[in-house]
PDB file of C-alpha atoms in Angstrom:
ATOM      1  CA  MET A   1      -9.117 -35.164 -86.511  1.00 49.00           C
ATOM      2  CA  SER A   2      -5.556 -35.313 -87.196  1.00 53.00           C
ATOM      3  CA  ALA A   3      -2.659 -33.715 -85.440  1.00 54.00           C
ATOM      4  CA  SER A   4      -2.331 -31.298 -88.264  1.00 57.00           C
ATOM      5  CA  ALA A   5      -5.876 -30.020 -87.673  1.00 64.00           C
ATOM      6  CA  LEU A   6      -4.974 -28.276 -84.423  1.00 66.00           C
ATOM      7  CA  PRO A   7      -3.847 -24.742 -84.951  1.00 69.00           C
ATOM      8  CA  VAL A   8      -0.339 -24.048 -83.715  1.00 72.00           C
ATOM      9  CA  GLN A   9      -0.007 -21.107 -81.433  1.00 75.00           C
ATOM     10  CA  PRO A  10       3.066 -19.010 -81.674  1.00 74.00           C
ATOM     11  CA  THR A  11       5.349 -19.019 -78.602  1.00 77.00           C
ATOM     12  CA  PRO A  12       5.716 -15.664 -76.975  1.00 75.00           C
ATOM     13  CA  PRO A  13       9.088 -14.150 -77.352  1.00 78.00           C
ATOM     14  CA  SER A  14      11.357 -14.724 -74.337  1.00 83.00           C
ATOM     15  CA  PRO A  15      11.953 -11.579 -72.286  1.00 81.00           C
ATOM     16  CA  THR A  16      15.170  -9.789 -72.560  1.00 88.00           C
ATOM     17  CA  PRO A  17      17.427  -9.588 -69.532  1.00 87.00           C
ATOM     18  CA  GLN A  18      16.545  -5.894 -69.176  1.00 89.00           C
ATOM     19  CA  GLN A  19      12.802  -6.691 -69.123  1.00 87.00           C
ATOM     20  CA  THR A  20      13.384  -9.400 -66.519  1.00 89.00           C
ATOM     21  CA  ALA A  21      15.395  -6.977 -64.346  1.00 90.00           C
ATOM     22  CA  GLU A  22      12.693  -4.289 -64.665  1.00 90.00           C
ATOM     23  CA  ALA A  23       9.917  -6.765 -63.779  1.00 88.00           C
ATOM     24  CA  ARG A  24      11.894  -8.045 -60.806  1.00 88.00           C
ATOM     25  CA  ALA A  25      12.539  -4.464 -59.594  1.00 88.00           C
ATOM     26  CA  ALA A  26       8.841  -3.530 -59.939  1.00 87.00           C
ATOM     27  CA  PHE A  27       7.754  -6.685 -58.092  1.00 84.00           C
ATOM     28  CA  THR A  28      10.293  -6.100 -55.278  1.00 82.00           C
ATOM     29  CA  ALA A  29       9.224  -2.462 -54.961  1.00 80.00           C
ATOM     30  CA  SER A  30       5.539  -3.420 -54.683  1.00 80.00           C
ATOM     31  CA  LEU A  31       6.382  -6.025 -52.007  1.00 73.00           C
ATOM     32  CA  LEU A  32       8.462  -3.502 -50.054  1.00 72.00           C
ATOM     33  CA  SER A  33       5.738  -0.907 -50.344  1.00 71.00           C
ATOM     34  CA  ALA A  34       3.089  -3.311 -49.085  1.00 68.00           C
ATOM     35  CA  GLY A  35       5.329  -4.546 -46.238  1.00 62.00           C
ATOM     36  CA  THR A  36       6.425  -1.059 -45.250  1.00 63.00           C
ATOM     37  CA  SER A  37       2.923   0.312 -45.084  1.00 68.00           C
ATOM     38  CA  THR A  38       1.802  -2.603 -42.874  1.00 70.00           C
ATOM     39  CA  VAL A  39       4.795  -2.284 -40.546  1.00 69.00           C
ATOM     40  CA  GLN A  40       4.540   1.490 -40.549  1.00 75.00           C
ATOM     41  CA  CYS A  41       0.829   1.294 -39.725  1.00 78.00           C
ATOM     42  CA  ASP A  42       1.543  -1.079 -36.838  1.00 81.00           C
ATOM     43  CA  LEU A  43       4.296   1.194 -35.545  1.00 82.00           C
ATOM     44  CA  GLN A  44       2.039   4.243 -35.748  1.00 84.00           C
ATOM     45  CA  HIS A  45      -0.654   2.431 -33.763  1.00 87.00           C
ATOM     46  CA  ARG A  46       1.885   1.391 -31.157  1.00 88.00           C
ATOM     47  CA  ALA A  47       3.247   4.933 -30.894  1.00 88.00           C
ATOM     48  CA  ALA A  48      -0.288   6.308 -30.470  1.00 88.00           C
ATOM     49  CA  ASP A  49      -0.967   3.707 -27.760  1.00 89.00           C
ATOM     50  CA  LEU A  50       2.275   4.623 -25.991  1.00 90.00           C
ATOM     51  CA  HIS A  51       1.360   8.306 -25.969  1.00 89.00           C
ATOM     52  CA  ALA A  52      -2.159   7.574 -24.714  1.00 89.00           C
ATOM     53  CA  ASN A  53      -0.814   5.234 -22.021  1.00 91.00           C
ATOM     54  CA  SER A  54       1.792   7.785 -21.001  1.00 91.00           C
ATOM     55  CA  ALA A  55      -0.930  10.368 -20.388  1.00 88.00           C
ATOM     56  CA  ALA A  56      -2.958   7.828 -18.391  1.00 90.00           C
ATOM     57  CA  ILE A  57       0.107   6.871 -16.335  1.00 93.00           C
ATOM     58  CA  ASP A  58       0.841  10.548 -15.608  1.00 94.00           C
ATOM     59  CA  LYS A  59      -2.741  11.009 -14.420  1.00 94.00           C
ATOM     60  CA  GLN A  60      -2.510   7.905 -12.231  1.00 96.00           C
ATOM     61  CA  GLU A  61       0.814   9.103 -10.836  1.00 96.00           C
ATOM     62  CA  GLN A  62      -0.741  12.433  -9.825  1.00 96.00           C
ATOM     63  CA  ALA A  63      -3.681  10.628  -8.195  1.00 96.00           C
ATOM     64  CA  LEU A  64      -1.272   8.316  -6.380  1.00 97.00           C
ATOM     65  CA  LEU A  65       0.756  11.258  -5.048  1.00 96.00           C
ATOM     66  CA  LYS A  66      -2.435  12.937  -3.819  1.00 96.00           C
ATOM     67  CA  GLU A  67      -3.647   9.765  -2.116  1.00 97.00           C
ATOM     68  CA  THR A  68      -0.191   9.218  -0.576  1.00 96.00           C
ATOM     69  CA  LYS A  69      -0.338  12.695   0.969  1.00 96.00           C
ATOM     70  CA  ASN A  70      -3.853  11.998   2.262  1.00 96.00           C
ATOM     71  CA  LEU A  71      -2.667   8.691   3.708  1.00 96.00           C
ATOM     72  CA  GLY A  72       0.202  10.486   5.442  1.00 95.00           C
ATOM     73  CA  LYS A  73      -2.259  12.950   7.009  1.00 96.00           C
ATOM     74  CA  GLU A  74      -4.524  10.103   8.099  1.00 96.00           C
ATOM     75  CA  SER A  75      -1.527   8.273   9.532  1.00 96.00           C
ATOM     76  CA  ASP A  76      -0.604  11.372  11.557  1.00 95.00           C
ATOM     77  CA  LYS A  77      -4.165  11.530  12.932  1.00 95.00           C
ATOM     78  CA  TRP A  78      -4.047   7.861  13.953  1.00 94.00           C
ATOM     79  CA  GLN A  79      -0.628   8.366  15.545  1.00 95.00           C
ATOM     80  CA  LYS A  80      -2.117  11.180  17.656  1.00 95.00           C
ATOM     81  CA  VAL A  81      -4.954   8.870  18.753  1.00 93.00           C
ATOM     82  CA  VAL A  82      -2.431   6.156  19.670  1.00 93.00           C
ATOM     83  CA  ASP A  83      -0.287   8.655  21.592  1.00 93.00           C
ATOM     84  CA  ASP A  84      -3.334   9.947  23.478  1.00 92.00           C
ATOM     85  CA  GLY A  85      -4.354   6.366  24.302  1.00 90.00           C
ATOM     86  CA  ALA A  86      -0.869   5.512  25.504  1.00 89.00           C
ATOM     87  CA  ARG A  87      -0.842   8.636  27.647  1.00 89.00           C
ATOM     88  CA  GLY A  88      -4.245   7.626  29.092  1.00 85.00           C
ATOM     89  CA  VAL A  89      -2.990   4.126  29.870  1.00 84.00           C
ATOM     90  CA  LYS A  90       0.079   5.617  31.553  1.00 85.00           C
ATOM     91  CA  GLU A  91      -2.089   7.955  33.609  1.00 84.00           C
ATOM     92  CA  THR A  92      -4.331   5.040  34.582  1.00 82.00           C
ATOM     93  CA  GLY A  93      -1.256   3.126  35.653  1.00 83.00           C
ATOM     94  CA  ASP A  94      -0.079   6.166  37.614  1.00 85.00           C
ATOM     95  CA  VAL A  95      -3.483   6.467  39.344  1.00 85.00           C
ATOM     96  CA  GLN A  96      -3.460   2.765  40.152  1.00 86.00           C
ATOM     97  CA  ASN A  97       0.064   3.036  41.539  1.00 88.00           C
ATOM     98  CA  TRP A  98      -0.951   6.099  43.578  1.00 88.00           C
ATOM     99  CA  ALA A  99      -4.005   4.239  44.948  1.00 90.00           C
ATOM    100  CA  GLU A 100      -1.846   1.259  45.945  1.00 91.00           C
ATOM    101  CA  MET A 101       0.641   3.540  47.693  1.00 92.00           C
ATOM    102  CA  LEU A 102      -2.191   5.333  49.473  1.00 93.00           C
ATOM    103  CA  GLU A 103      -3.657   1.985  50.573  1.00 95.00           C
ATOM    104  CA  ARG A 104      -0.280   0.884  51.965  1.00 95.00           C
ATOM    105  CA  ASP A 105       0.064   4.168  53.849  1.00 95.00           C
ATOM    106  CA  LEU A 106      -3.433   3.800  55.295  1.00 95.00           C
ATOM    107  CA  CYS A 107      -2.656   0.237  56.392  1.00 95.00           C
ATOM    108  CA  VAL A 108       0.511   1.452  58.124  1.00 95.00           C
ATOM    109  CA  LEU A 109      -1.500   4.186  59.868  1.00 95.00           C
ATOM    110  CA  GLU A 110      -4.169   1.661  60.889  1.00 95.00           C
ATOM    111  CA  ASP A 111      -1.546  -0.702  62.294  1.00 94.00           C
ATOM    112  CA  THR A 112       0.156   2.185  64.097  1.00 93.00           C
ATOM    113  CA  MET A 113      -3.153   3.304  65.635  1.00 93.00           C
ATOM    114  CA  ALA A 114      -3.879  -0.283  66.719  1.00 92.00           C
ATOM    115  CA  MET A 115      -0.490  -0.479  68.429  1.00 92.00           C
ATOM    116  CA  VAL A 116      -1.093   2.854  70.196  1.00 91.00           C
ATOM    117  CA  ASP A 117      -4.512   1.673  71.357  1.00 89.00           C
ATOM    118  CA  GLU A 118      -2.985  -1.565  72.734  1.00 89.00           C
ATOM    119  CA  GLU A 119      -0.309   0.347  74.643  1.00 86.00           C
ATOM    120  CA  HIS A 120      -2.893   2.590  76.280  1.00 84.00           C
ATOM    121  CA  GLY A 121      -5.191  -0.270  77.155  1.00 76.00           C
ATOM    122  CA  ASN A 122      -7.909   0.744  74.742  1.00 66.00           C
ATOM    123  CA  ALA A 123      -7.699  -2.477  72.821  1.00 54.00           C
ATOM    124  CA  THR A 124     -10.640  -2.326  70.515  1.00 56.00           C
ATOM    125  CA  LYS A 125     -10.588  -4.541  67.528  1.00 56.00           C
ATOM    126  CA  PRO A 126     -11.986  -3.385  64.250  1.00 56.00           C
ATOM    127  CA  ALA A 127     -15.071  -5.154  62.919  1.00 54.00           C
ATOM    128  CA  ASP A 128     -12.955  -7.215  60.531  1.00 57.00           C
ATOM    129  CA  GLY A 129     -10.943  -8.693  63.406  1.00 54.00           C
ATOM    130  CA  GLY A 130      -7.949  -6.436  62.893  1.00 52.00           C
ATOM    131  CA  LEU A 131      -7.376  -7.559  59.370  1.00 53.00           C
ATOM    132  CA  ALA A 132      -7.347  -4.586  57.070  1.00 52.00           C
ATOM    133  CA  ASN A 133      -7.773  -5.906  53.546  1.00 52.00           C
ATOM    134  CA  GLY A 134      -6.336  -9.224  54.574  1.00 52.00           C
ATOM    135  CA  ARG A 135      -3.287  -7.644  56.244  1.00 50.00           C
ATOM    136  CA  ARG A 136      -2.235  -7.427  59.853  1.00 45.00           C
TER     137      ARG A 136
END
């Protein structure tokens, strides 16, 4: 086969500047449309998520406020228990102090009675040898 045996194909006509501009505008518009719809879809999903999360946060906020009030009530109850306990400890301390004062007074009376007995010649020693609770 010779080079002249191959059929020669005609070259397509070169586009006019107007056709090139129209093709470029159509291509750009299709790219923008595709990009916009993807971005717009993403934004719509994000907005829907924000609204759903906002409702969930509002619900959690209400639950938190309710639980905070309940915690405050519980705290007040525990404070009452602590106050009652402190009052009981104070009363116990007061009773102990009263008992110690009473014991001192009884020791003074015992010593006074022993001195009176000695002056009148009725010197009788108590069973503990005159030592009342280790005192004399």
